[in-house]
Coordinates of C-alpha atoms and ligand atoms in Angstrom, one line a residue:
M1 CA 0.0 0.0 0.0
A2 CA 1.3 3.5 -0.9
A3 CA 2.6 5.5 2.1
K4 CA 0.8 8.5 3.5
T5 CA 2.6 11.6 2.2
P6 CA 3.9 13.9 4.8
S7 CA 2.6 17.5 4.8
P8 CA 4.3 20.3 2.7
T9 CA 5.7 21.7 6.0
V10 CA 7.5 18.5 6.7
V11 CA 8.7 17.8 3.2
G12 CA 9.7 21.5 2.8
Q13 CA 12.3 21.1 5.6
I14 CA 15.2 19.9 3.4
D15 CA 18.6 19.1 4.9
H16 CA 21.3 19.8 2.4
H17 CA 24.1 18.8 4.8
P18 CA 26.3 15.9 3.5
P19 CA 26.0 12.6 5.3
A20 CA 28.6 11.7 7.9
K21 CA 30.1 8.9 5.9
G22 CA 31.6 9.1 2.4
W23 CA 29.3 8.5 -0.5
M24 CA 30.7 5.1 -1.4
D25 CA 29.8 3.9 2.1
T26 CA 26.3 5.4 2.2
K27 CA 23.6 3.0 1.1
P28 CA 20.1 4.1 -0.1
E29 CA 17.2 3.4 2.2
F30 CA 14.1 2.0 0.5
K31 CA 11.3 3.7 2.5
P32 CA 7.6 3.9 1.5
G33 CA 7.1 7.0 -0.7
N34 CA 10.7 7.1 -2.0
F35 CA 11.1 4.0 -4.1
L36 CA 9.2 2.6 -7.0
Y37 CA 7.6 -0.9 -7.2
A38 CA 9.4 -3.6 -9.2
A39 CA 8.3 -4.6 -12.7
K40 CA 5.9 -7.5 -12.7
A41 CA 7.1 -10.7 -14.2
S42 CA 4.2 -10.8 -16.6
A43 CA 5.1 -7.4 -18.1
L44 CA 8.7 -8.5 -18.7
E45 CA 7.5 -11.7 -20.2
T46 CA 5.2 -10.0 -22.6
V47 CA 8.0 -8.1 -24.3
G48 CA 10.7 -10.7 -23.8
L49 CA 12.8 -8.8 -21.2
P50 CA 15.2 -10.9 -19.2
N51 CA 14.8 -12.4 -15.7
P52 CA 11.1 -12.1 -15.1
R53 CA 10.3 -12.8 -11.5
D54 CA 8.4 -11.6 -8.5
W55 CA 10.5 -9.4 -6.3
S56 CA 10.5 -6.1 -4.3
P57 CA 13.3 -3.5 -3.9
T58 CA 12.9 -4.0 -0.1
D59 CA 13.9 -7.7 -0.4
D60 CA 17.4 -8.6 0.6
D61 CA 17.7 -11.0 -2.3
W62 CA 16.8 -9.4 -5.7
K63 CA 17.0 -12.7 -7.5
L64 CA 19.6 -11.5 -10.0
P65 CA 20.7 -13.9 -12.7
A66 CA 23.5 -16.3 -11.8
D67 CA 26.1 -14.5 -14.0
W68 CA 24.9 -11.0 -13.2
K69 CA 28.3 -9.5 -12.9
G70 CA 29.3 -10.8 -16.3
I71 CA 26.1 -9.4 -17.8
V72 CA 26.7 -5.9 -16.4
R73 CA 30.4 -5.8 -17.5
E74 CA 29.5 -7.0 -21.0
G75 CA 26.5 -4.6 -21.2
M76 CA 28.8 -1.7 -20.2
A77 CA 31.5 -2.7 -22.6
E78 CA 29.1 -3.0 -25.5
R79 CA 27.5 0.4 -24.8
L80 CA 30.9 2.1 -24.4
Q81 CA 31.6 0.8 -28.0
R82 CA 28.2 1.8 -29.4
F83 CA 27.5 5.2 -27.8
R84 CA 30.3 7.7 -28.2
S85 CA 28.4 10.1 -25.8
F86 CA 28.5 7.5 -23.0
K87 CA 32.2 6.8 -23.5
L88 CA 33.0 10.6 -23.5
F89 CA 30.8 11.2 -20.4
M90 CA 32.6 8.4 -18.5
D91 CA 36.0 10.1 -19.2
I92 CA 35.6 13.9 -19.2
C93 CA 33.9 15.2 -16.0
V94 CA 36.3 17.6 -14.2
R95 CA 34.1 17.8 -11.0
C96 CA 33.7 21.5 -11.3
G97 CA 30.4 21.3 -9.5
A98 CA 28.5 23.6 -11.9
C99 CA 25.7 21.0 -12.2
A100 CA 25.5 20.2 -8.5
D101 CA 22.6 22.4 -7.5
K102 CA 20.7 22.3 -10.8
C103 CA 18.8 19.0 -10.4
H104 CA 15.3 19.3 -9.0
F105 CA 15.7 16.1 -7.1
F106 CA 18.8 17.4 -5.3
I107 CA 17.1 20.7 -4.5
G108 CA 14.0 18.9 -3.2
S109 CA 15.6 16.0 -1.4
G110 CA 19.0 17.3 -0.2
D111 CA 20.5 13.9 -1.1
P112 CA 24.0 14.4 -2.5
K113 CA 23.6 11.4 -4.8
N114 CA 21.0 13.4 -6.6
M115 CA 23.6 15.9 -7.7
P116 CA 24.1 15.2 -11.4
V117 CA 27.9 14.9 -10.9
L118 CA 27.5 12.3 -8.2
R119 CA 24.7 10.5 -10.0
A120 CA 27.1 10.0 -13.0
E121 CA 29.8 9.0 -10.6
L122 CA 27.7 6.0 -9.4
I123 CA 28.4 4.3 -12.8
R124 CA 31.7 6.1 -13.6
S125 CA 33.2 4.6 -10.4
I126 CA 32.4 1.1 -11.7
Y127 CA 33.8 1.9 -15.1
R128 CA 37.0 2.9 -13.4
G129 CA 37.1 0.1 -10.9
E130 CA 36.2 -2.7 -13.3
M131 CA 37.6 -1.5 -16.7
K132 CA 40.5 1.0 -16.2
T133 CA 43.9 -0.1 -15.0
A134 CA 44.4 2.7 -12.5
G135 CA 41.0 2.1 -10.9
K136 CA 41.5 -1.7 -10.8
I137 CA 44.8 -1.3 -9.0
L138 CA 44.2 1.7 -6.8
G139 CA 40.5 1.4 -6.2
K140 CA 39.0 4.3 -4.2
L141 CA 42.2 6.3 -4.6
A142 CA 41.6 6.4 -8.4
G143 CA 37.8 6.9 -7.9
G144 CA 37.1 3.3 -8.7
R145 CA 35.1 0.6 -6.9
K146 CA 34.0 -3.0 -7.5
L147 CA 30.7 -4.2 -8.7
T148 CA 28.5 -5.6 -5.8
E149 CA 24.8 -6.2 -5.4
D150 CA 24.6 -3.0 -3.3
V151 CA 25.8 -1.1 -6.4
I152 CA 22.9 -2.5 -8.4
K153 CA 20.5 -1.5 -5.7
E154 CA 22.0 2.0 -5.6
W155 CA 21.7 2.3 -9.4
F156 CA 18.1 1.2 -9.3
Y157 CA 17.3 3.7 -6.6
Y158 CA 19.1 6.7 -8.1
F159 CA 18.7 6.1 -11.9
F160 CA 15.0 5.9 -11.3
Q161 CA 15.3 9.1 -9.3
C162 CA 16.4 11.0 -12.4
T163 CA 13.7 12.2 -14.8
E164 CA 16.2 12.3 -17.7
C165 CA 15.3 16.0 -18.0
R166 CA 18.7 17.3 -19.1
R167 CA 18.6 20.5 -17.1
C168 CA 22.1 19.7 -15.7
S169 CA 23.5 19.5 -19.2
V170 CA 22.6 23.2 -19.8
F171 CA 25.0 24.2 -17.1
C172 CA 27.9 21.8 -17.7
P173 CA 30.8 23.5 -19.4
Y174 CA 31.5 20.2 -21.2
G175 CA 27.9 19.5 -22.1
I176 CA 27.8 16.3 -20.1
D177 CA 24.3 15.1 -20.3
T178 CA 23.5 13.0 -17.2
A179 CA 20.2 12.0 -18.8
E180 CA 22.2 10.0 -21.4
I181 CA 24.1 8.3 -18.5
T182 CA 20.8 7.5 -16.8
I183 CA 19.4 6.1 -20.1
I184 CA 22.4 3.7 -20.4
A185 CA 22.3 2.8 -16.7
R186 CA 18.7 1.8 -17.0
E187 CA 19.4 -0.2 -20.1
I188 CA 22.1 -2.1 -18.1
I189 CA 20.0 -2.9 -15.1
N190 CA 17.2 -4.0 -17.4
L191 CA 19.5 -6.7 -18.6
L192 CA 19.2 -8.1 -15.1
G193 CA 15.4 -7.8 -15.0
C194 CA 15.5 -4.7 -12.8
N195 CA 12.8 -2.3 -14.0
I196 CA 9.9 -0.5 -12.4
D197 CA 6.3 -1.4 -12.8
W198 CA 5.2 2.0 -13.9
I199 CA 7.4 1.6 -16.9
A200 CA 7.3 -2.1 -17.6
S201 CA 3.4 -2.5 -17.5
P202 CA 2.8 0.5 -19.9
V203 CA 5.5 -0.9 -22.2
A204 CA 3.8 -4.3 -22.3
N205 CA 0.4 -2.6 -22.8
C206 CA 1.7 -0.4 -25.6
F207 CA 3.2 -3.4 -27.3
M208 CA 0.1 -5.5 -27.1
T209 CA -2.7 -3.1 -27.6
G210 CA -1.1 0.2 -28.7
N211 CA -1.6 2.4 -25.7
H212 CA -0.2 2.4 -22.1
L213 CA -3.5 1.6 -20.4
G214 CA -4.0 -1.5 -22.6
L215 CA -7.4 -0.3 -23.8
K216 CA -8.7 -2.0 -27.0
P217 CA -9.4 -0.2 -30.3
H218 CA -13.2 0.0 -29.7
T219 CA -12.7 1.6 -26.3
F220 CA -10.3 4.1 -27.7
K221 CA -12.8 5.1 -30.3
E222 CA -15.7 5.1 -27.9
N223 CA -13.9 7.4 -25.5
I224 CA -13.4 10.0 -28.2
E225 CA -17.0 9.6 -29.1
Y226 CA -18.1 10.5 -25.6
L227 CA -16.0 13.7 -25.9
L228 CA -17.8 14.5 -29.1
D229 CA -21.1 14.4 -27.2
D230 CA -19.6 16.8 -24.6
I231 CA -18.5 19.2 -27.3
E232 CA -22.0 19.1 -28.8
E233 CA -23.5 19.8 -25.4
Y234 CA -21.2 22.6 -24.4
V235 CA -20.4 24.2 -27.7
G236 CA -23.4 23.3 -29.8
V237 CA -21.4 21.8 -32.7
R238 CA -21.5 18.1 -33.8
I239 CA -18.1 16.8 -35.0
E240 CA -17.6 13.5 -36.8
P241 CA -13.9 12.6 -37.1
S242 CA -12.7 9.5 -39.0
F243 CA -10.8 6.5 -37.6
N244 CA -8.3 4.4 -39.6
R245 CA -9.3 6.1 -42.8
K246 CA -7.1 5.3 -45.8
G247 CA -6.3 8.2 -48.0
A248 CA -6.6 10.9 -45.4
E249 CA -4.0 13.7 -45.9
I250 CA -2.8 13.6 -42.3
L251 CA -2.5 11.0 -39.5
F252 CA -3.0 12.5 -36.0
V253 CA -1.3 10.8 -33.1
T254 CA -1.4 11.9 -29.5
P255 CA -0.6 10.5 -26.1
S256 CA -3.4 8.2 -24.9
G257 CA -3.5 10.2 -21.6
D258 CA -5.5 12.7 -23.7
V259 CA -8.1 10.1 -24.5
F260 CA -8.7 8.7 -21.0
A261 CA -8.1 11.2 -18.2
E262 CA -8.7 14.7 -17.0
P263 CA -7.5 17.3 -17.8
G264 CA -6.0 15.7 -20.9
I265 CA -9.5 14.9 -22.3
F266 CA -10.1 18.7 -22.5
T267 CA -7.0 19.1 -24.5
L268 CA -8.2 16.4 -26.9
M269 CA -11.6 18.2 -27.2
G270 CA -9.5 21.2 -28.2
Y271 CA -7.8 19.2 -31.0
L272 CA -11.2 18.0 -32.3
M273 CA -12.6 21.6 -32.3
L274 CA -9.5 23.0 -34.0
F275 CA -9.5 20.4 -36.8
E276 CA -13.2 20.9 -37.3
H277 CA -12.8 24.7 -37.4
I278 CA -10.2 24.5 -40.2
G279 CA -11.8 21.6 -42.1
L280 CA -8.6 19.4 -41.8
D281 CA -8.5 16.2 -43.8
Y282 CA -7.1 13.9 -41.1
T283 CA -7.7 10.6 -39.4
W284 CA -7.2 9.0 -36.0
S285 CA -5.6 5.6 -35.7
T286 CA -6.7 2.9 -33.2
Y287 CA -3.5 1.0 -33.9
A288 CA -1.0 3.9 -33.4
S289 CA -3.1 4.9 -30.4
E290 CA -0.2 6.0 -28.1
G291 CA 2.2 8.8 -29.0
G292 CA 4.0 8.5 -25.7
N293 CA 7.0 6.1 -25.7
F294 CA 7.6 4.3 -22.5
G295 CA 10.2 2.1 -24.3
F296 CA 12.4 5.2 -24.2
F297 CA 12.7 4.7 -20.4
T298 CA 13.8 1.1 -20.8
S299 CA 16.2 0.8 -23.7
H300 CA 16.9 2.1 -27.2
E301 CA 15.7 -1.2 -28.6
M302 CA 12.4 -1.0 -26.8
M303 CA 12.0 2.7 -27.8
K304 CA 12.4 1.6 -31.4
R305 CA 9.9 -1.2 -31.1
L306 CA 7.2 1.0 -29.7
N307 CA 7.9 3.9 -32.0
A308 CA 7.6 1.7 -35.1
K309 CA 3.8 1.8 -35.0
M310 CA 3.5 5.5 -36.0
Y311 CA 5.4 5.1 -39.3
A312 CA 3.8 1.7 -40.0
E313 CA 0.4 3.2 -39.7
S314 CA 1.2 6.2 -41.8
K315 CA 2.3 3.8 -44.5
R316 CA -0.8 1.6 -44.2
L317 CA -3.2 4.5 -44.4
G318 CA -1.3 6.3 -47.2
V319 CA -1.2 9.7 -45.5
K320 CA 1.2 12.5 -46.5
W321 CA 2.5 13.4 -43.1
I322 CA 1.9 13.1 -39.4
L323 CA 0.6 15.6 -36.9
G324 CA 1.3 15.0 -33.3
G325 CA -0.5 16.1 -30.1
E326 CA 0.8 17.7 -26.9
C327 CA 3.3 15.3 -25.4
G328 CA 6.8 15.4 -24.0
H329 CA 8.7 12.1 -24.3
M330 CA 6.8 11.4 -27.6
W331 CA 8.5 14.4 -29.0
R332 CA 11.9 13.7 -27.6
V333 CA 11.8 10.3 -29.4
V334 CA 10.3 11.8 -32.6
H335 CA 12.7 14.7 -32.8
Q336 CA 15.9 12.9 -31.7
Y337 CA 15.5 9.3 -32.8
M338 CA 12.5 8.4 -35.0
D339 CA 13.9 9.0 -38.4
T340 CA 17.1 7.0 -37.8
L341 CA 15.3 4.3 -35.7
N342 CA 12.5 3.4 -38.1
G343 CA 13.0 5.7 -41.1
P344 CA 13.8 7.1 -43.5
A345 CA 10.0 7.4 -44.0
D346 CA 10.3 8.0 -47.7
W347 CA 6.7 7.2 -48.4
L348 CA 5.8 10.4 -46.5
E349 CA 6.2 14.0 -47.8
M350 CA 7.7 17.1 -46.2
P351 CA 4.8 18.4 -44.1
V352 CA 3.0 21.3 -45.7
S353 CA 0.1 23.0 -44.0
P354 CA -3.0 22.6 -46.2
L355 CA -4.3 25.9 -44.8
T356 CA -1.4 28.2 -45.0
G357 CA 1.0 26.5 -47.4
T358 CA 3.8 26.7 -44.8
R359 CA 6.5 24.0 -45.4
F360 CA 7.7 22.7 -42.1
E361 CA 11.3 22.3 -43.0
N362 CA 12.2 21.5 -39.4
A363 CA 10.2 18.3 -39.9
A364 CA 11.7 17.4 -43.3
S365 CA 13.4 14.3 -41.8
T366 CA 10.8 13.1 -39.4
K367 CA 7.7 14.1 -41.4
M368 CA 6.0 14.9 -38.1
V369 CA 4.8 18.3 -36.9
H370 CA 3.8 19.4 -33.3
I371 CA 0.3 20.6 -32.9
T372 CA 1.6 23.8 -31.2
E373 CA 3.8 24.8 -34.1
F374 CA 0.9 23.9 -36.5
T375 CA -1.5 26.1 -34.5
A376 CA 1.0 29.0 -34.2
D377 CA 1.3 29.0 -38.0
L378 CA -2.5 29.0 -38.4
I379 CA -2.8 32.1 -36.1
K380 CA 0.1 33.8 -37.8
N381 CA -1.7 33.4 -41.1
N382 CA -5.1 34.6 -39.8
K383 CA -6.7 31.2 -40.3
L384 CA -8.5 31.1 -36.9
K385 CA -11.4 33.1 -35.7
L386 CA -10.6 33.8 -32.1
D387 CA -12.2 35.5 -29.2
P388 CA -9.5 35.6 -26.5
S389 CA -11.9 37.3 -24.1
Q390 CA -13.5 33.9 -23.5
N391 CA -10.4 33.1 -21.4
D392 CA -10.5 36.4 -19.5
H393 CA -11.1 34.6 -16.1
I394 CA -7.9 32.6 -16.6
I395 CA -4.5 34.0 -15.8
P396 CA -2.2 31.4 -17.3
T397 CA 1.5 30.8 -17.0
F398 CA 3.3 28.2 -19.1
H399 CA 5.4 25.3 -18.1
D400 CA 8.0 24.4 -20.7
S401 CA 8.1 20.6 -20.8
C402 CA 11.8 19.4 -20.6
N403 CA 11.3 17.4 -23.7
T404 CA 9.7 20.0 -25.9
S405 CA 12.0 22.8 -24.7
R406 CA 15.5 21.2 -24.2
G407 CA 14.7 18.2 -26.3
M408 CA 13.3 19.9 -29.4
G409 CA 13.8 23.6 -29.0
M410 CA 10.1 24.6 -29.1
L411 CA 10.2 27.8 -27.0
E412 CA 8.4 30.6 -28.6
E413 CA 5.5 28.9 -30.4
P414 CA 3.5 28.1 -27.2
R415 CA 3.9 31.7 -26.0
Y416 CA 2.8 33.0 -29.3
V417 CA -0.3 30.9 -29.2
L418 CA -1.0 31.8 -25.5
N419 CA -0.7 35.5 -26.3
N420 CA -3.3 35.2 -29.1
V421 CA -5.9 33.1 -27.3
C422 CA -5.6 34.7 -23.8
N423 CA -5.4 38.3 -22.7
N424 CA -3.6 37.6 -19.4
F425 CA -0.6 35.3 -20.0
V426 CA 2.2 35.7 -17.4
D427 CA 5.5 34.1 -18.0
M428 CA 7.6 32.8 -15.1
A429 CA 11.2 34.1 -14.6
P430 CA 13.8 33.4 -17.3
Q431 CA 15.9 31.4 -14.8
V432 CA 13.2 28.7 -14.7
T433 CA 11.7 28.8 -18.2
R434 CA 12.6 27.8 -21.8
E435 CA 16.0 25.9 -21.7
N436 CA 16.3 26.5 -18.0
T437 CA 12.9 25.0 -17.2
F438 CA 12.4 22.9 -14.1
C439 CA 11.1 19.4 -14.5
C440 CA 7.6 18.4 -13.2
G441 CA 9.5 15.8 -11.1
S442 CA 7.6 12.8 -12.4
G443 CA 8.8 12.4 -16.0
S444 CA 10.5 9.4 -17.5
G445 CA 8.1 6.9 -16.0
L446 CA 8.2 8.0 -12.4
N447 CA 4.6 9.0 -12.3
A448 CA 3.6 6.2 -9.9
G449 CA 1.3 6.6 -6.9
E450 CA 3.7 4.9 -4.5
Y451 CA 6.3 7.5 -5.3
L452 CA 4.3 10.6 -4.3
E453 CA 6.7 12.0 -1.6
M454 CA 9.7 11.9 -4.0
R455 CA 7.6 13.3 -6.8
F456 CA 6.6 16.2 -4.6
R457 CA 10.2 16.8 -3.6
G458 CA 11.3 16.7 -7.2
G459 CA 8.5 19.0 -8.3
L460 CA 9.2 21.6 -5.6
P461 CA 11.4 23.9 -7.7
R462 CA 8.8 24.1 -10.4
A463 CA 6.0 24.6 -7.9
N464 CA 8.0 27.4 -6.2
A465 CA 8.2 29.3 -9.5
V466 CA 4.5 28.9 -10.1
K467 CA 3.9 30.0 -6.5
R468 CA 5.8 33.2 -7.3
V469 CA 3.6 34.2 -10.2
H470 CA 0.5 33.0 -8.4
E471 CA 1.2 35.4 -5.5
D472 CA 2.6 38.3 -7.5
H473 CA 0.2 38.2 -10.5
G474 CA -2.8 36.1 -9.5
V475 CA -1.9 33.2 -11.9
N476 CA -4.6 30.6 -11.6
M477 CA -3.7 28.2 -14.4
L478 CA -0.6 26.2 -15.3
S479 CA -0.7 25.5 -19.0
C480 CA 1.5 22.9 -20.7
V481 CA 2.1 20.8 -23.8
C482 CA 2.9 17.5 -22.3
A483 CA 0.6 14.6 -21.2
I484 CA 2.7 13.6 -18.2
D485 CA 2.6 17.2 -17.0
R486 CA -1.1 17.2 -17.3
A487 CA -1.3 14.0 -15.4
V488 CA 1.0 15.0 -12.5
F489 CA 0.6 18.7 -12.1
P490 CA -2.9 18.7 -10.6
A491 CA -1.6 16.7 -7.5
L492 CA 1.6 18.8 -7.4
M493 CA -0.3 22.1 -7.5
D494 CA -2.8 21.0 -4.9
Y495 CA 0.1 20.0 -2.7
W496 CA 2.4 23.1 -3.1
V497 CA 0.3 25.8 -4.7
P498 CA -3.4 25.3 -4.1
G499 CA -5.6 27.4 -6.3
V500 CA -3.7 26.8 -9.5
G501 CA -5.4 24.6 -12.1
V502 CA -3.8 22.7 -15.0
C503 CA -4.6 22.6 -18.7
G504 CA -3.2 21.8 -22.1
L505 CA -2.6 24.6 -24.5
S506 CA -5.2 23.3 -27.0
E507 CA -7.9 23.6 -24.4
L508 CA -7.3 27.4 -24.2
V509 CA -7.2 27.5 -28.0
A510 CA -10.6 25.8 -28.1
N511 CA -12.1 28.2 -25.5
A512 CA -11.2 31.1 -27.7
L513 CA -12.3 29.5 -31.1
V514 CA -15.4 30.9 -32.6
M515 CA -16.9 27.8 -34.2
E516 CA -19.2 28.1 -37.1
G517 CA -22.8 27.4 -36.0
Q518 CA -21.9 27.4 -32.3
G519 CA -24.5 27.9 -29.6
E520 CA -24.1 30.1 -26.5
R521 CA -20.8 29.3 -24.9
E522 CA -22.2 29.5 -21.3
Y523 CA -20.2 26.4 -20.3
N524 CA -16.5 25.6 -20.9
L525 CA -15.3 22.2 -22.2
R526 CA -15.2 21.0 -18.6
G527 CA -18.9 21.5 -18.3
E528 CA -18.4 24.4 -15.8
E529 CA -20.1 27.7 -16.1
N530 CA -17.9 30.0 -18.1
P531 CA -17.3 33.3 -16.1
S532 CA -16.1 35.0 -19.3
Y533 CA -19.3 34.3 -21.1
K534 CA -21.1 37.4 -22.3
P535 CA -24.8 37.0 -23.3
P536 CA -25.5 38.6 -26.7
A537 CA -26.7 42.2 -26.3
E538 CA -30.5 42.5 -26.6
E539 CA -31.5 44.2 -29.8
E540 CA -33.2 47.6 -29.3
A541 CA -36.9 47.4 -30.2
P542 CA -37.7 49.7 -33.2
A543 CA -39.4 53.0 -32.1
E544 CA -43.2 53.0 -32.5
A545 CA -45.3 55.8 -34.0
G546 CA -46.0 58.5 -31.5
E547 CA -42.9 57.8 -29.4
E548 CA -40.0 60.1 -28.9
G549 CA -38.7 61.6 -32.2
E550 CA -42.1 61.7 -33.8
E551 CA -43.4 65.1 -34.8
Ligands
SF4_1 S1 29.2 20.6 -14.6 FE1 29.9 18.9 -16.0 S2 32.1 18.8 -15.6 FE2 31.3 20.0 -13.9 S3 30.9 18.5 -12.3 FE3 29.0 18.6 -13.5 S4 29.1 17.0 -15.1 FE4 31.2 17.3 -14.2
SF4_2 S1 18.8 14.8 -16.1 FE1 17.5 16.1 -14.8 S2 16.9 14.6 -13.2 FE2 18.7 13.7 -14.2 S3 20.4 14.4 -13.0 FE3 20.2 15.9 -14.7 S4 18.9 17.5 -13.7 FE4 18.7 15.7 -12.4

């Protein structure tokens, strides 16, 4: 059972003093609320991952394979060969400390092993101790140590306490990206069957049924149809999208969180209204029904397997290009890996907006465009009829998702959209936005219920920045373009900054859209009374004979 989370007052008392013993002699303590449950054997079996078994991180015996040391050494050696970045990052850190206070988990927990420099050292010390002559001979003196079961437990604890957000890399003078180190470390412990349930089960579900909740195609379609009913009720417009339609111009793929859970479903209603508004020739797919890629948190190979569905479906349906919804890790994978993993997608064309003629040359290789850049282009070319006053009761700020900001460089487009669909947008400070953004604290598969205390600790720096604009400017809404953000921020805001809601950008766009044939917009997409609704002015009755003005 998940632990009761201590109050913000207790969690906010963070001790940044180093522990009495050296880091090599300090073991992690697996306490309720600060570790993640182990992957279920059935999930590993579904996708053929090694060493499926029942176990818990709190067990003394983790039931590692008999030759586990050999597997780790071989796994490391292979990756040092294959990934130049990993080899470089193992060799070049000068321990300047510039990254030390940049990680949200270090700020929120005070645990020195959450300093990026020390997180990397957890594996670098094994690289030295097991693979470098100086480290093998001199051990600790040369920064090396030997592989033990305690090391594997420590890796599990701390490499699943890194959200692969890359903030530390922005501040490192050498560009060392600890996220890349975490990615490799997770790959290596996966060779031993050490994964977490919140990653392994979604991976298995995505592999078997296409989305992380494992919902079947008809359920996926029906959920969207429920949302069409809601749009008809609140907006007065009936929308009839197509599913799995061959010959559509565009395939639309979004994270399945948008299909099944609040507040993501309101974002999805926004997509539906936008596409209806502009008469887009597009289709949904019940096969490629998950944009998010949980394989990315497991291994490069698993990322490739799960990513393959998008391109396969675009080929089957014969579309020209792919439009993608608001997601973070989906875009990290699309932008940084998709074309080389599963491409080149030479059956697709360079994306061109059918409304504006804009050629998305940034997507020439992947053939996939982000909904926010697509929307910004529509606004720029006056293709949307907007009434931003419909959002006047909302004072939004914007959270840059780590993956869309640092992972793909999408910084100005969301702000451009916000400034056109709202009258009250307030940005947070430059130190905590754009490339400097702070993580939500729950990305890269850490969005588990049993991990709430650590998630709230990791989310503290982001929450603090929101608190500032909430108190100074009355901000009451945190907007974002990532499904994990939409899933985790409601709890984080309730905990640290009560009074701030959470929404996707496309929900705010939809609020402002003036739809053809729409009814009175007395309710928003959430079915709540819309405080910004203005009833139409009553027409003045024509003056009758004998009244004022008549001679
Ligand atoms: S900033 Fe870079 S070089 Fe300096 S300690 Fe951190 S990882 Fe090492
Ligand atoms: S990638 Fe993010 S979570 Fe991981 S060490 Fe760097 S700042 Fe911390």
